[in-house]
């Protein structure tokens, strides 16, 4: 009974955080009305996978940091964006999470992709070490574009989800390039990441944003022997943060998930009709053909190796160590 009363108190405090308004609230494409279904909005927010700073995980690279507090926030945001795509891919947008409720195996498999271990394909370890190739030292803060580039590379080793990750260039999404990439035999689904600059003059003064904040440090959580994950800390069960849209940093990454080609065609049509028809400054452009003055588009492909992504990174580290030893001996 005490536990039940505490849950009711938390729920009441959570709902009181929302202002009284007749305007609809949108959560990742789903519309909610605060006057009639606040509880559904709560469930929708808490169902999103929430990735935050963690501590006490195995040191990155063997001797690196064992916590990402202070530098991993953008990497965690990238994890949240990609995790939502995987939820839609395997469970559907209407899937909901409930505390202590048994979840399907696909859910736990998705969560295991993001655990803080070097052998998990989208872990903080993999992202930090793959970022070295993008010019970022381990422990250095990433920007939105770097996160998108890192996820694109890591997705090449993710055979289960079979994602084709497209990162736009110069804020321009090229339909021809995306279809070329997604029609490759090894790919069946697509995630389009668009790095864009937000133009403040095109926004209203009162539209607020609801967001999940990664700036909370929690302890490392590993999977159980049976493959399940104690997942309570991966779902935000407190009042979500809100901010004025005008306070949003102008450097952002937008992520769109299209499961099938018809979904992508519908997205293009929606963007052209509802966004690009506006004559004001735009966050990004959508064009049919590859611009002739750009370098040729070559779909990314998995390196010709027989190792996993984690083993590839480890072998690359060893290569660097041998090169350093050779340089020392040469001197």
PDB file of C-alpha atoms in Angstrom:
ATOM      1  CA  UNK A   1       0.000   0.000   0.000  1.00  0.00           C
ATOM      2  CA  UNK A   2       2.849   2.389   0.841  1.00  0.00           C
ATOM      3  CA  UNK A   3       4.481   1.760  -2.530  1.00  0.00           C
ATOM      4  CA  UNK A   4       1.154   2.367  -4.288  1.00  0.00           C
ATOM      5  CA  UNK A   5       0.636   5.669  -2.466  1.00  0.00           C
ATOM      6  CA  UNK A   6       4.139   6.791  -3.397  1.00  0.00           C
ATOM      7  CA  UNK A   7       3.456   6.070  -7.067  1.00  0.00           C
ATOM      8  CA  UNK A   8       0.266   8.147  -6.920  1.00  0.00           C
ATOM      9  CA  UNK A   9       2.193  11.035  -5.320  1.00  0.00           C
ATOM     10  CA  UNK A  10       4.879  10.907  -7.987  1.00  0.00           C
ATOM     11  CA  UNK A  11       2.249  10.827 -10.719  1.00  0.00           C
ATOM     12  CA  UNK A  12       0.448  13.838  -9.259  1.00  0.00           C
ATOM     13  CA  UNK A  13       3.669  15.830  -8.941  1.00  0.00           C
ATOM     14  CA  UNK A  14       4.581  14.886 -12.502  1.00  0.00           C
ATOM     15  CA  UNK A  15       1.286  16.056 -13.970  1.00  0.00           C
ATOM     16  CA  UNK A  16       1.314  19.320 -12.066  1.00  0.00           C
ATOM     17  CA  UNK A  17       4.478  20.259 -13.949  1.00  0.00           C
ATOM     18  CA  UNK A  18       2.474  20.722 -17.151  1.00  0.00           C
ATOM     19  CA  UNK A  19       0.737  24.051 -17.724  1.00  0.00           C
ATOM     20  CA  UNK A  20      -2.977  24.269 -18.312  1.00  0.00           C
ATOM     21  CA  UNK A  21      -3.417  24.775 -22.037  1.00  0.00           C
ATOM     22  CA  UNK A  22      -5.803  23.875 -24.824  1.00  0.00           C
ATOM     23  CA  UNK A  23      -2.944  23.512 -27.294  1.00  0.00           C
ATOM     24  CA  UNK A  24      -1.986  19.952 -28.298  1.00  0.00           C
ATOM     25  CA  UNK A  25       1.300  18.451 -27.139  1.00  0.00           C
ATOM     26  CA  UNK A  26       3.298  16.418 -29.638  1.00  0.00           C
ATOM     27  CA  UNK A  27       5.632  13.608 -28.558  1.00  0.00           C
ATOM     28  CA  UNK A  28       7.496  12.098 -31.497  1.00  0.00           C
ATOM     29  CA  UNK A  29       4.562  12.327 -33.868  1.00  0.00           C
ATOM     30  CA  UNK A  30       1.834  11.479 -31.355  1.00  0.00           C
ATOM     31  CA  UNK A  31      -0.644  14.140 -30.286  1.00  0.00           C
ATOM     32  CA  UNK A  32      -1.774  14.519 -26.675  1.00  0.00           C
ATOM     33  CA  UNK A  33      -4.244  16.890 -25.048  1.00  0.00           C
ATOM     34  CA  UNK A  34      -3.362  17.993 -21.535  1.00  0.00           C
ATOM     35  CA  UNK A  35      -6.976  18.658 -20.604  1.00  0.00           C
ATOM     36  CA  UNK A  36      -8.088  15.092 -21.276  1.00  0.00           C
ATOM     37  CA  UNK A  37      -5.149  12.649 -21.310  1.00  0.00           C
ATOM     38  CA  UNK A  38      -2.258  13.851 -19.175  1.00  0.00           C
ATOM     39  CA  UNK A  39      -1.670  10.308 -17.942  1.00  0.00           C
ATOM     40  CA  UNK A  40      -1.188   9.056 -21.515  1.00  0.00           C
ATOM     41  CA  UNK A  41       1.342  11.795 -22.111  1.00  0.00           C
ATOM     42  CA  UNK A  42       3.191  10.642 -18.971  1.00  0.00           C
ATOM     43  CA  UNK A  43       3.297   7.054 -20.210  1.00  0.00           C
ATOM     44  CA  UNK A  44       4.504   8.176 -23.619  1.00  0.00           C
ATOM     45  CA  UNK A  45       7.390  10.182 -22.172  1.00  0.00           C
ATOM     46  CA  UNK A  46       8.448   7.513 -19.673  1.00  0.00           C
ATOM     47  CA  UNK A  47       8.442   4.871 -22.420  1.00  0.00           C
ATOM     48  CA  UNK A  48      11.324   6.551 -24.231  1.00  0.00           C
ATOM     49  CA  UNK A  49      14.730   5.051 -23.522  1.00  0.00           C
ATOM     50  CA  UNK A  50      16.616   7.566 -21.375  1.00  0.00           C
ATOM     51  CA  UNK A  51      20.401   7.505 -21.496  1.00  0.00           C
ATOM     52  CA  UNK A  52      22.390   9.583 -19.033  1.00  0.00           C
ATOM     53  CA  UNK A  53      25.895   9.921 -17.686  1.00  0.00           C
ATOM     54  CA  UNK A  54      27.079   6.678 -16.044  1.00  0.00           C
ATOM     55  CA  UNK A  55      29.908   5.853 -13.668  1.00  0.00           C
ATOM     56  CA  UNK A  56      31.854   2.736 -12.665  1.00  0.00           C
ATOM     57  CA  UNK A  57      31.822   1.089 -16.090  1.00  0.00           C
ATOM     58  CA  UNK A  58      34.976  -0.602 -17.419  1.00  0.00           C
ATOM     59  CA  UNK A  59      37.593   1.979 -18.492  1.00  0.00           C
ATOM     60  CA  UNK A  60      37.237   2.986 -22.135  1.00  0.00           C
ATOM     61  CA  UNK A  61      40.142   1.568 -24.122  1.00  0.00           C
ATOM     62  CA  UNK A  62      41.343  -0.269 -21.032  1.00  0.00           C
ATOM     63  CA  UNK A  63      42.993   2.747 -19.447  1.00  0.00           C
ATOM     64  CA  UNK A  64      40.557   5.552 -20.255  1.00  0.00           C
ATOM     65  CA  UNK A  65      37.725   7.096 -18.250  1.00  0.00           C
ATOM     66  CA  UNK A  66      35.263   4.910 -16.334  1.00  0.00           C
ATOM     67  CA  UNK A  67      32.593   7.635 -16.349  1.00  0.00           C
ATOM     68  CA  UNK A  68      31.340   9.974 -19.057  1.00  0.00           C
ATOM     69  CA  UNK A  69      30.123  12.660 -16.640  1.00  0.00           C
ATOM     70  CA  UNK A  70      30.924  16.083 -18.056  1.00  0.00           C
ATOM     71  CA  UNK A  71      31.664  15.019 -21.629  1.00  0.00           C
ATOM     72  CA  UNK A  72      29.264  12.289 -22.779  1.00  0.00           C
ATOM     73  CA  UNK A  73      25.981  14.216 -22.903  1.00  0.00           C
ATOM     74  CA  UNK A  74      25.850  14.539 -26.693  1.00  0.00           C
ATOM     75  CA  UNK A  75      26.776  10.877 -27.100  1.00  0.00           C
ATOM     76  CA  UNK A  76      23.880   9.977 -24.795  1.00  0.00           C
ATOM     77  CA  UNK A  77      21.536  12.143 -26.880  1.00  0.00           C
ATOM     78  CA  UNK A  78      22.685  10.271 -29.978  1.00  0.00           C
ATOM     79  CA  UNK A  79      21.981   6.987 -28.219  1.00  0.00           C
ATOM     80  CA  UNK A  80      18.471   8.163 -27.329  1.00  0.00           C
ATOM     81  CA  UNK A  81      17.744   9.194 -30.907  1.00  0.00           C
ATOM     82  CA  UNK A  82      18.947   5.898 -32.341  1.00  0.00           C
ATOM     83  CA  UNK A  83      17.225   3.856 -29.622  1.00  0.00           C
ATOM     84  CA  UNK A  84      13.898   5.430 -30.544  1.00  0.00           C
ATOM     85  CA  UNK A  85      14.490   4.373 -34.148  1.00  0.00           C
ATOM     86  CA  UNK A  86      15.153   0.790 -33.024  1.00  0.00           C
ATOM     87  CA  UNK A  87      12.016   0.782 -30.884  1.00  0.00           C
ATOM     88  CA  UNK A  88       9.991   1.827 -33.932  1.00  0.00           C
ATOM     89  CA  UNK A  89      11.829  -0.742 -36.032  1.00  0.00           C
ATOM     90  CA  UNK A  90      11.090  -3.747 -33.812  1.00  0.00           C
ATOM     91  CA  UNK A  91       8.241  -2.804 -31.461  1.00  0.00           C
ATOM     92  CA  UNK A  92       6.372  -0.013 -33.244  1.00  0.00           C
ATOM     93  CA  UNK A  93       5.631   3.569 -32.233  1.00  0.00           C
ATOM     94  CA  UNK A  94       2.610   2.514 -30.158  1.00  0.00           C
ATOM     95  CA  UNK A  95       4.652   0.284 -27.840  1.00  0.00           C
ATOM     96  CA  UNK A  96       4.569   1.449 -24.226  1.00  0.00           C
ATOM     97  CA  UNK A  97       6.790   0.658 -21.249  1.00  0.00           C
ATOM     98  CA  UNK A  98       5.374  -0.016 -17.799  1.00  0.00           C
ATOM     99  CA  UNK A  99       7.346  -0.501 -14.622  1.00  0.00           C
ATOM    100  CA  UNK A 100       7.732  -4.163 -13.556  1.00  0.00           C
ATOM    101  CA  UNK A 101       5.889  -5.349 -16.667  1.00  0.00           C
ATOM    102  CA  UNK A 102       7.523  -8.133 -18.658  1.00  0.00           C
ATOM    103  CA  UNK A 103       8.831  -6.851 -21.962  1.00  0.00           C
ATOM    104  CA  UNK A 104       9.485  -8.734 -25.228  1.00  0.00           C
ATOM    105  CA  UNK A 105      12.941 -10.079 -26.018  1.00  0.00           C
ATOM    106  CA  UNK A 106      13.391  -7.460 -28.756  1.00  0.00           C
ATOM    107  CA  UNK A 107      13.177  -4.728 -26.131  1.00  0.00           C
ATOM    108  CA  UNK A 108      15.965  -6.216 -24.011  1.00  0.00           C
ATOM    109  CA  UNK A 109      18.037  -6.838 -27.114  1.00  0.00           C
ATOM    110  CA  UNK A 110      17.686  -3.171 -28.093  1.00  0.00           C
ATOM    111  CA  UNK A 111      18.694  -2.088 -24.599  1.00  0.00           C
ATOM    112  CA  UNK A 112      21.738  -4.355 -24.671  1.00  0.00           C
ATOM    113  CA  UNK A 113      22.958  -2.512 -27.774  1.00  0.00           C
ATOM    114  CA  UNK A 114      23.534   0.577 -25.608  1.00  0.00           C
ATOM    115  CA  UNK A 115      24.951  -0.864 -22.388  1.00  0.00           C
ATOM    116  CA  UNK A 116      28.267   0.616 -21.237  1.00  0.00           C
ATOM    117  CA  UNK A 117      30.420  -2.274 -22.437  1.00  0.00           C
ATOM    118  CA  UNK A 118      32.987  -2.419 -25.205  1.00  0.00           C
ATOM    119  CA  UNK A 119      31.209  -5.362 -26.883  1.00  0.00           C
ATOM    120  CA  UNK A 120      27.860  -3.531 -27.243  1.00  0.00           C
ATOM    121  CA  UNK A 121      27.519  -2.011 -30.702  1.00  0.00           C
ATOM    122  CA  UNK A 122      26.329   1.475 -29.653  1.00  0.00           C
ATOM    123  CA  UNK A 123      27.952   1.698 -26.223  1.00  0.00           C
ATOM    124  CA  UNK A 124      29.724   4.774 -24.902  1.00  0.00           C
ATOM    125  CA  UNK A 125      32.944   2.780 -25.439  1.00  0.00           C
ATOM    126  CA  UNK A 126      32.281   2.194 -29.129  1.00  0.00           C
ATOM    127  CA  UNK A 127      31.126   5.754 -29.756  1.00  0.00           C
ATOM    128  CA  UNK A 128      34.056   7.347 -27.941  1.00  0.00           C
ATOM    129  CA  UNK A 129      36.645   5.214 -29.710  1.00  0.00           C
ATOM    130  CA  UNK A 130      35.017   5.577 -33.123  1.00  0.00           C
ATOM    131  CA  UNK A 131      35.073   9.330 -32.529  1.00  0.00           C
ATOM    132  CA  UNK A 132      38.871   9.216 -32.618  1.00  0.00           C
ATOM    133  CA  UNK A 133      38.567   8.789 -36.380  1.00  0.00           C
ATOM    134  CA  UNK A 134      36.499  11.982 -36.444  1.00  0.00           C
ATOM    135  CA  UNK A 135      39.230  13.927 -34.694  1.00  0.00           C
ATOM    136  CA  UNK A 136      37.843  13.647 -31.160  1.00  0.00           C
ATOM    137  CA  UNK A 137      39.960  12.394 -28.296  1.00  0.00           C
ATOM    138  CA  UNK A 138      38.397   9.981 -25.813  1.00  0.00           C
ATOM    139  CA  UNK A 139      36.762  12.094 -23.133  1.00  0.00           C
ATOM    140  CA  UNK A 140      36.288  15.061 -25.473  1.00  0.00           C
ATOM    141  CA  UNK A 141      32.845  16.588 -26.019  1.00  0.00           C
ATOM    142  CA  UNK A 142      31.136  15.749 -29.330  1.00  0.00           C
ATOM    143  CA  UNK A 143      29.008  18.022 -31.475  1.00  0.00           C
ATOM    144  CA  UNK A 144      25.785  16.857 -33.207  1.00  0.00           C
ATOM    145  CA  UNK A 145      27.470  16.170 -36.549  1.00  0.00           C
ATOM    146  CA  UNK A 146      30.240  14.078 -34.978  1.00  0.00           C
ATOM    147  CA  UNK A 147      27.676  11.956 -33.157  1.00  0.00           C
ATOM    148  CA  UNK A 148      25.767  11.376 -36.406  1.00  0.00           C
ATOM    149  CA  UNK A 149      28.954  10.413 -38.264  1.00  0.00           C
ATOM    150  CA  UNK A 150      29.959   7.990 -35.510  1.00  0.00           C
ATOM    151  CA  UNK A 151      26.545   6.309 -35.482  1.00  0.00           C
ATOM    152  CA  UNK A 152      26.694   5.954 -39.262  1.00  0.00           C
ATOM    153  CA  UNK A 153      29.997   4.082 -38.985  1.00  0.00           C
ATOM    154  CA  UNK A 154      28.912   1.871 -36.081  1.00  0.00           C
ATOM    155  CA  UNK A 155      25.703   0.903 -37.894  1.00  0.00           C
ATOM    156  CA  UNK A 156      27.826  -0.868 -40.515  1.00  0.00           C
ATOM    157  CA  UNK A 157      28.661  -3.523 -37.898  1.00  0.00           C
ATOM    158  CA  UNK A 158      25.069  -3.886 -36.669  1.00  0.00           C
ATOM    159  CA  UNK A 159      23.735  -6.823 -38.672  1.00  0.00           C
ATOM    160  CA  UNK A 160      20.670  -7.411 -36.501  1.00  0.00           C
ATOM    161  CA  UNK A 161      19.072  -4.011 -37.032  1.00  0.00           C
ATOM    162  CA  UNK A 162      20.289  -3.643 -40.633  1.00  0.00           C
ATOM    163  CA  UNK A 163      20.189   0.148 -40.663  1.00  0.00           C
ATOM    164  CA  UNK A 164      21.228   2.422 -43.495  1.00  0.00           C
ATOM    165  CA  UNK A 165      22.279   5.653 -41.801  1.00  0.00           C
ATOM    166  CA  UNK A 166      22.391   8.759 -43.970  1.00  0.00           C
ATOM    167  CA  UNK A 167      23.960  11.983 -42.735  1.00  0.00           C
ATOM    168  CA  UNK A 168      23.140  15.032 -44.817  1.00  0.00           C
ATOM    169  CA  UNK A 169      25.796  17.358 -46.175  1.00  0.00           C
ATOM    170  CA  UNK A 170      25.389  21.140 -46.135  1.00  0.00           C
ATOM    171  CA  UNK A 171      21.915  20.786 -44.586  1.00  0.00           C
ATOM    172  CA  UNK A 172      20.709  19.160 -47.825  1.00  0.00           C
ATOM    173  CA  UNK A 173      18.877  15.822 -47.909  1.00  0.00           C
ATOM    174  CA  UNK A 174      19.262  14.137 -51.310  1.00  0.00           C
ATOM    175  CA  UNK A 175      16.457  11.707 -52.141  1.00  0.00           C
ATOM    176  CA  UNK A 176      18.448   9.983 -54.894  1.00  0.00           C
ATOM    177  CA  UNK A 177      21.367   9.218 -52.568  1.00  0.00           C
ATOM    178  CA  UNK A 178      19.184   7.807 -49.793  1.00  0.00           C
ATOM    179  CA  UNK A 179      17.364   5.467 -52.179  1.00  0.00           C
ATOM    180  CA  UNK A 180      20.658   4.344 -53.683  1.00  0.00           C
ATOM    181  CA  UNK A 181      22.009   3.563 -50.222  1.00  0.00           C
ATOM    182  CA  UNK A 182      18.899   1.764 -48.985  1.00  0.00           C
ATOM    183  CA  UNK A 183      18.614  -0.391 -52.077  1.00  0.00           C
ATOM    184  CA  UNK A 184      21.994  -1.979 -51.331  1.00  0.00           C
ATOM    185  CA  UNK A 185      21.465  -5.728 -50.704  1.00  0.00           C
ATOM    186  CA  UNK A 186      22.736  -5.549 -47.115  1.00  0.00           C
ATOM    187  CA  UNK A 187      20.365  -2.794 -46.047  1.00  0.00           C
ATOM    188  CA  UNK A 188      16.607  -2.930 -45.470  1.00  0.00           C
ATOM    189  CA  UNK A 189      15.793   0.078 -43.305  1.00  0.00           C
ATOM    190  CA  UNK A 190      16.986   3.633 -43.099  1.00  0.00           C
ATOM    191  CA  UNK A 191      17.627   6.322 -40.567  1.00  0.00           C
ATOM    192  CA  UNK A 192      18.222   9.787 -41.975  1.00  0.00           C
ATOM    193  CA  UNK A 193      20.166  12.186 -39.785  1.00  0.00           C
ATOM    194  CA  UNK A 194      20.072  15.798 -40.835  1.00  0.00           C
ATOM    195  CA  UNK A 195      22.513  18.169 -39.193  1.00  0.00           C
ATOM    196  CA  UNK A 196      20.964  21.600 -39.407  1.00  0.00           C
ATOM    197  CA  UNK A 197      21.151  25.120 -38.087  1.00  0.00           C
ATOM    198  CA  UNK A 198      17.960  26.377 -36.478  1.00  0.00           C
ATOM    199  CA  UNK A 199      16.919  29.835 -37.625  1.00  0.00           C
ATOM    200  CA  UNK A 200      15.523  31.724 -34.671  1.00  0.00           C
ATOM    201  CA  UNK A 201      13.640  34.273 -36.779  1.00  0.00           C
ATOM    202  CA  UNK A 202      11.348  31.558 -38.144  1.00  0.00           C
ATOM    203  CA  UNK A 203      10.068  30.449 -34.741  1.00  0.00           C
ATOM    204  CA  UNK A 204       7.271  31.669 -32.548  1.00  0.00           C
ATOM    205  CA  UNK A 205       7.854  33.040 -29.083  1.00  0.00           C
ATOM    206  CA  UNK A 206       5.678  30.605 -27.053  1.00  0.00           C
ATOM    207  CA  UNK A 207       6.152  27.012 -28.292  1.00  0.00           C
ATOM    208  CA  UNK A 208       7.863  25.128 -25.556  1.00  0.00           C
ATOM    209  CA  UNK A 209       9.873  21.930 -25.910  1.00  0.00           C
ATOM    210  CA  UNK A 210       9.727  18.810 -23.717  1.00  0.00           C
ATOM    211  CA  UNK A 211      13.054  16.989 -23.542  1.00  0.00           C
ATOM    212  CA  UNK A 212      14.939  14.215 -21.777  1.00  0.00           C
ATOM    213  CA  UNK A 213      18.051  15.514 -20.026  1.00  0.00           C
ATOM    214  CA  UNK A 214      21.200  13.323 -20.047  1.00  0.00           C
ATOM    215  CA  UNK A 215      22.922  15.403 -17.351  1.00  0.00           C
ATOM    216  CA  UNK A 216      22.260  12.962 -14.512  1.00  0.00           C
ATOM    217  CA  UNK A 217      24.976  10.562 -13.354  1.00  0.00           C
ATOM    218  CA  UNK A 218      23.832   7.008 -12.586  1.00  0.00           C
ATOM    219  CA  UNK A 219      25.715   3.815 -11.803  1.00  0.00           C
ATOM    220  CA  UNK A 220      26.631   1.322 -14.505  1.00  0.00           C
ATOM    221  CA  UNK A 221      24.010  -1.362 -15.167  1.00  0.00           C
ATOM    222  CA  UNK A 222      24.852  -4.656 -16.855  1.00  0.00           C
ATOM    223  CA  UNK A 223      22.612  -7.367 -18.270  1.00  0.00           C
ATOM    224  CA  UNK A 224      21.542 -10.365 -16.216  1.00  0.00           C
ATOM    225  CA  UNK A 225      22.620 -13.936 -16.982  1.00  0.00           C
ATOM    226  CA  UNK A 226      19.351 -14.541 -18.821  1.00  0.00           C
ATOM    227  CA  UNK A 227      19.914 -11.505 -21.052  1.00  0.00           C
ATOM    228  CA  UNK A 228      17.364  -9.209 -19.414  1.00  0.00           C
ATOM    229  CA  UNK A 229      18.303  -5.769 -18.091  1.00  0.00           C
ATOM    230  CA  UNK A 230      17.208  -4.057 -14.881  1.00  0.00           C
ATOM    231  CA  UNK A 231      15.744  -1.202 -16.896  1.00  0.00           C
ATOM    232  CA  UNK A 232      14.171   1.219 -14.403  1.00  0.00           C
ATOM    233  CA  UNK A 233      17.105   3.634 -14.641  1.00  0.00           C
ATOM    234  CA  UNK A 234      16.723   3.710 -18.423  1.00  0.00           C
ATOM    235  CA  UNK A 235      13.286   5.346 -18.238  1.00  0.00           C
ATOM    236  CA  UNK A 236      12.719   8.846 -16.877  1.00  0.00           C
ATOM    237  CA  UNK A 237       9.952   8.593 -14.296  1.00  0.00           C
ATOM    238  CA  UNK A 238      10.195  12.189 -13.098  1.00  0.00           C
ATOM    239  CA  UNK A 239       8.700  15.356 -14.491  1.00  0.00           C
ATOM    240  CA  UNK A 240      10.226  15.989 -17.928  1.00  0.00           C
ATOM    241  CA  UNK A 241      12.216  19.136 -18.484  1.00  0.00           C
ATOM    242  CA  UNK A 242      10.738  21.986 -20.523  1.00  0.00           C
ATOM    243  CA  UNK A 243      12.435  24.878 -22.241  1.00  0.00           C
ATOM    244  CA  UNK A 244      11.560  27.810 -24.449  1.00  0.00           C
ATOM    245  CA  UNK A 245      12.250  26.927 -28.055  1.00  0.00           C
ATOM    246  CA  UNK A 246      14.066  30.221 -28.485  1.00  0.00           C
ATOM    247  CA  UNK A 247      16.667  28.986 -25.968  1.00  0.00           C
ATOM    248  CA  UNK A 248      17.534  25.979 -28.117  1.00  0.00           C
ATOM    249  CA  UNK A 249      21.108  25.870 -29.360  1.00  0.00           C
ATOM    250  CA  UNK A 250      21.092  26.674 -33.103  1.00  0.00           C
ATOM    251  CA  UNK A 251      23.337  23.693 -33.879  1.00  0.00           C
ATOM    252  CA  UNK A 252      21.112  20.615 -33.797  1.00  0.00           C
ATOM    253  CA  UNK A 253      20.769  17.184 -35.408  1.00  0.00           C
ATOM    254  CA  UNK A 254      17.381  15.978 -36.557  1.00  0.00           C
ATOM    255  CA  UNK A 255      16.754  12.244 -36.807  1.00  0.00           C
ATOM    256  CA  UNK A 256      14.085  10.608 -38.954  1.00  0.00           C
ATOM    257  CA  UNK A 257      13.391   6.877 -39.133  1.00  0.00           C
ATOM    258  CA  UNK A 258      11.795   5.305 -42.196  1.00  0.00           C
ATOM    259  CA  UNK A 259      11.098   1.590 -41.979  1.00  0.00           C
ATOM    260  CA  UNK A 260      10.057   1.127 -45.600  1.00  0.00           C
ATOM    261  CA  UNK A 261      10.397   3.049 -48.841  1.00  0.00           C
ATOM    262  CA  UNK A 262       6.779   4.174 -48.705  1.00  0.00           C
ATOM    263  CA  UNK A 263       7.471   5.736 -45.286  1.00  0.00           C
ATOM    264  CA  UNK A 264      10.338   7.705 -46.801  1.00  0.00           C
ATOM    265  CA  UNK A 265       8.194   8.796 -49.766  1.00  0.00           C
ATOM    266  CA  UNK A 266       5.486   9.992 -47.372  1.00  0.00           C
ATOM    267  CA  UNK A 267       8.099  11.858 -45.320  1.00  0.00           C
ATOM    268  CA  UNK A 268       9.412  13.614 -48.436  1.00  0.00           C
ATOM    269  CA  UNK A 269       5.903  14.595 -49.430  1.00  0.00           C
ATOM    270  CA  UNK A 270       5.148  15.950 -45.956  1.00  0.00           C
ATOM    271  CA  UNK A 271       8.368  17.947 -45.841  1.00  0.00           C
ATOM    272  CA  UNK A 272       7.754  19.462 -49.269  1.00  0.00           C
ATOM    273  CA  UNK A 273       4.162  20.409 -48.508  1.00  0.00           C
ATOM    274  CA  UNK A 274       4.372  21.579 -44.918  1.00  0.00           C
ATOM    275  CA  UNK A 275       7.933  22.797 -44.403  1.00  0.00           C
ATOM    276  CA  UNK A 276       9.666  23.714 -47.633  1.00  0.00           C
ATOM    277  CA  UNK A 277       6.699  25.625 -49.031  1.00  0.00           C
ATOM    278  CA  UNK A 278       7.424  28.319 -46.459  1.00  0.00           C
ATOM    279  CA  UNK A 279       9.440  31.190 -47.886  1.00  0.00           C
ATOM    280  CA  UNK A 280      11.200  31.910 -44.597  1.00  0.00           C
ATOM    281  CA  UNK A 281      14.616  30.552 -43.664  1.00  0.00           C
ATOM    282  CA  UNK A 282      14.649  26.738 -43.540  1.00  0.00           C
ATOM    283  CA  UNK A 283      16.359  24.253 -41.252  1.00  0.00           C
ATOM    284  CA  UNK A 284      17.275  22.012 -44.198  1.00  0.00           C
ATOM    285  CA  UNK A 285      16.657  21.486 -47.907  1.00  0.00           C
ATOM    286  CA  UNK A 286      15.255  18.437 -49.695  1.00  0.00           C
ATOM    287  CA  UNK A 287      16.329  17.826 -53.291  1.00  0.00           C
ATOM    288  CA  UNK A 288      15.663  14.998 -55.736  1.00  0.00           C
ATOM    289  CA  UNK A 289      19.035  14.699 -57.489  1.00  0.00           C
ATOM    290  CA  UNK A 290      22.622  14.662 -56.253  1.00  0.00           C
ATOM    291  CA  UNK A 291      24.089  18.138 -56.825  1.00  0.00           C
ATOM    292  CA  UNK A 292      26.516  17.933 -59.777  1.00  0.00           C
ATOM    293  CA  UNK A 293      29.166  20.074 -58.063  1.00  0.00           C
ATOM    294  CA  UNK A 294      29.354  17.689 -55.088  1.00  0.00           C
ATOM    295  CA  UNK A 295      31.736  14.707 -54.915  1.00  0.00           C
ATOM    296  CA  UNK A 296      30.097  11.472 -56.132  1.00  0.00           C
ATOM    297  CA  UNK A 297      27.947   9.749 -53.532  1.00  0.00           C
ATOM    298  CA  UNK A 298      29.329   6.371 -52.489  1.00  0.00           C
ATOM    299  CA  UNK A 299      27.140   4.357 -50.065  1.00  0.00           C
ATOM    300  CA  UNK A 300      29.129   3.414 -46.942  1.00  0.00           C
ATOM    301  CA  UNK A 301      30.140  -0.231 -46.742  1.00  0.00           C
ATOM    302  CA  UNK A 302      31.426  -2.461 -43.990  1.00  0.00           C
ATOM    303  CA  UNK A 303      35.223  -2.905 -44.051  1.00  0.00           C
ATOM    304  CA  UNK A 304      36.382  -6.253 -45.402  1.00  0.00           C
ATOM    305  CA  UNK A 305      37.149  -7.791 -42.017  1.00  0.00           C
ATOM    306  CA  UNK A 306      35.883 -10.838 -40.175  1.00  0.00           C
ATOM    307  CA  UNK A 307      35.753  -9.154 -36.767  1.00  0.00           C
ATOM    308  CA  UNK A 308      33.001  -7.363 -34.914  1.00  0.00           C
ATOM    309  CA  UNK A 309      33.068  -3.610 -34.460  1.00  0.00           C
ATOM    310  CA  UNK A 310      34.520  -3.991 -30.958  1.00  0.00           C
ATOM    311  CA  UNK A 311      37.292  -6.296 -32.153  1.00  0.00           C
ATOM    312  CA  UNK A 312      38.042  -3.944 -35.040  1.00  0.00           C
ATOM    313  CA  UNK A 313      38.531  -1.053 -32.656  1.00  0.00           C
ATOM    314  CA  UNK A 314      40.736  -3.171 -30.400  1.00  0.00           C
ATOM    315  CA  UNK A 315      42.873  -4.277 -33.352  1.00  0.00           C
ATOM    316  CA  UNK A 316      43.155  -0.657 -34.481  1.00  0.00           C
ATOM    317  CA  UNK A 317      44.350   0.323 -30.997  1.00  0.00           C
ATOM    318  CA  UNK A 318      47.016  -2.373 -31.149  1.00  0.00           C
ATOM    319  CA  UNK A 319      48.083  -1.074 -34.568  1.00  0.00           C
ATOM    320  CA  UNK A 320      48.499   2.420 -33.141  1.00  0.00           C
ATOM    321  CA  UNK A 321      50.538   1.001 -30.248  1.00  0.00           C
ATOM    322  CA  UNK A 322      52.868  -0.814 -32.674  1.00  0.00           C
ATOM    323  CA  UNK A 323      53.285   2.362 -34.726  1.00  0.00           C
ATOM    324  CA  UNK A 324      54.212   4.327 -31.592  1.00  0.00           C
ATOM    325  CA  UNK A 325      56.726   1.668 -30.551  1.00  0.00           C
ATOM    326  CA  UNK A 326      58.231   1.723 -34.050  1.00  0.00           C
ATOM    327  CA  UNK A 327      58.591   5.497 -33.926  1.00  0.00           C
ATOM    328  CA  UNK A 328      60.312   5.289 -30.533  1.00  0.00           C
ATOM    329  CA  UNK A 329      62.742   2.646 -31.813  1.00  0.00           C
ATOM    330  CA  UNK A 330      63.420   4.705 -34.926  1.00  0.00           C
ATOM    331  CA  UNK A 331      64.319   7.746 -32.822  1.00  0.00           C
TER     332      UNK A 331
END
